[in-house]
Amino acid sequence: QKEVEQNSGPLSVPEGAIASLNCTYSDRGSQSFFWYRQYSGKSPELIMFIYSNGDKEDGRFTAQLNKASQYVSLLIRDSQPSDSATYLCAVGYSSASKIIFGSGTRLSIRP
Amino acid sequence: NAGVTQTPKFRILKIGQSMTLQCTQDMNHNYMYWYRQDPGMGLKLIYYSVGAGITDKGEVPNGYNVSRSTTEDFPLRLELAAPSQTSVYFCASMGNTEAFFGQGTRLTVV
């Protein structure tokens, strides 16, 4: 059983709209959750982390965590073509030190 | 510049050869990681470390070894390279509120 699940996409969103990316995880004891962005041929870059249930906002990005449903999401408001990338969800297991990634969702923002 | 430095950037190995991928960070992070990424796929955790002298296996540790003698360095050793180890390898380090990846090592085993 995969520990971190993401829809591989591609997800196509018009410019200016809200992009919604979803992730589920299998271990109820997980305590740390991360969203990374990876452009083709580049290294992943950390966008946000979230540890508590609820929403966390940073600029155009909002991470949402629901531990009861084992679900974490990333919303991107006012999507720009530069947001086109693969978005990777990562979850911390084993006291948050073992970071496992999902397979990523490809996001395409169409002008 | 602060960050994670990986060397080499590219390498071609013959089947059965060995090599060490180097990773150094200058941010005094305790947590360091090695991942591999196959084409079109996500990252698979090979090994990780929560501090000097402490390492643990990840999802795909077979065929690899690591050591963490200092906070800064976390080398990954490949013994007896196999074609299945052809991949891009990323080293990462993590602090309380930040995480950085190295530029990656593209390894081909032929």
CSV table of N, CA and C in Angstrom, one decimal, chain B residues 12 14 30 34-35 43 47 59 71 73 82 84 86 88 90 106:
chain,number,residue,atom,x,y,z
B,12,ILE,N,28.6,8.2,-15.3
B,12,ILE,CA,28.3,7.0,-15.9
B,12,ILE,C,29.2,5.9,-15.3
B,14,LYS,N,29.9,1.6,-14.9
B,14,LYS,CA,29.7,0.3,-15.5
B,14,LYS,C,29.2,-0.7,-14.4
B,30,ASN,N,20.2,19.2,11.3
B,30,ASN,CA,20.4,17.9,11.8
B,30,ASN,C,19.8,16.8,10.8
B,34,TRP,N,18.6,11.2,1.5
B,34,TRP,CA,18.9,10.8,0.1
B,34,TRP,C,17.7,10.2,-0.5
B,35,TYR,N,17.4,10.8,-1.7
B,35,TYR,CA,16.3,10.3,-2.5
B,35,TYR,C,16.8,9.9,-3.9
B,43,LEU,N,9.7,11.0,-5.6
B,43,LEU,CA,11.0,10.7,-4.9
B,43,LEU,C,10.8,9.5,-4.0
B,47,TYR,N,17.9,6.6,2.3
B,47,TYR,CA,18.4,6.6,3.7
B,47,TYR,C,18.1,8.0,4.2
B,59,GLU,N,12.7,3.8,2.1
B,59,GLU,CA,11.9,2.9,1.4
B,59,GLU,C,12.7,1.9,0.5
B,71,THR,N,27.9,16.7,11.1
B,71,THR,CA,26.6,17.3,10.8
B,71,THR,C,26.5,17.7,9.3
B,73,ASP,N,28.2,16.5,6.5
B,73,ASP,CA,28.4,15.6,5.3
B,73,ASP,C,27.5,14.3,5.5
B,82,ALA,N,24.2,-1.5,-10.5
B,82,ALA,CA,23.3,-2.3,-11.3
B,82,ALA,C,22.5,-1.3,-12.2
B,84,SER,N,19.5,-1.1,-12.6
B,84,SER,CA,18.3,-0.6,-11.8
B,84,SER,C,18.6,0.7,-11.0
B,86,THR,N,20.2,3.2,-12.2
B,86,THR,CA,20.1,4.4,-13.0
B,86,THR,C,19.0,5.3,-12.6
B,88,VAL,N,18.1,9.7,-11.0
B,88,VAL,CA,18.6,11.0,-10.5
B,88,VAL,C,18.6,11.0,-9.0
B,90,PHE,N,19.0,12.8,-5.3
B,90,PHE,CA,18.9,14.1,-4.6
B,90,PHE,C,19.2,13.9,-3.2
B,106,ARG,N,22.9,12.9,-11.7
B,106,ARG,CA,22.3,12.0,-12.8
B,106,ARG,C,23.2,10.9,-13.0
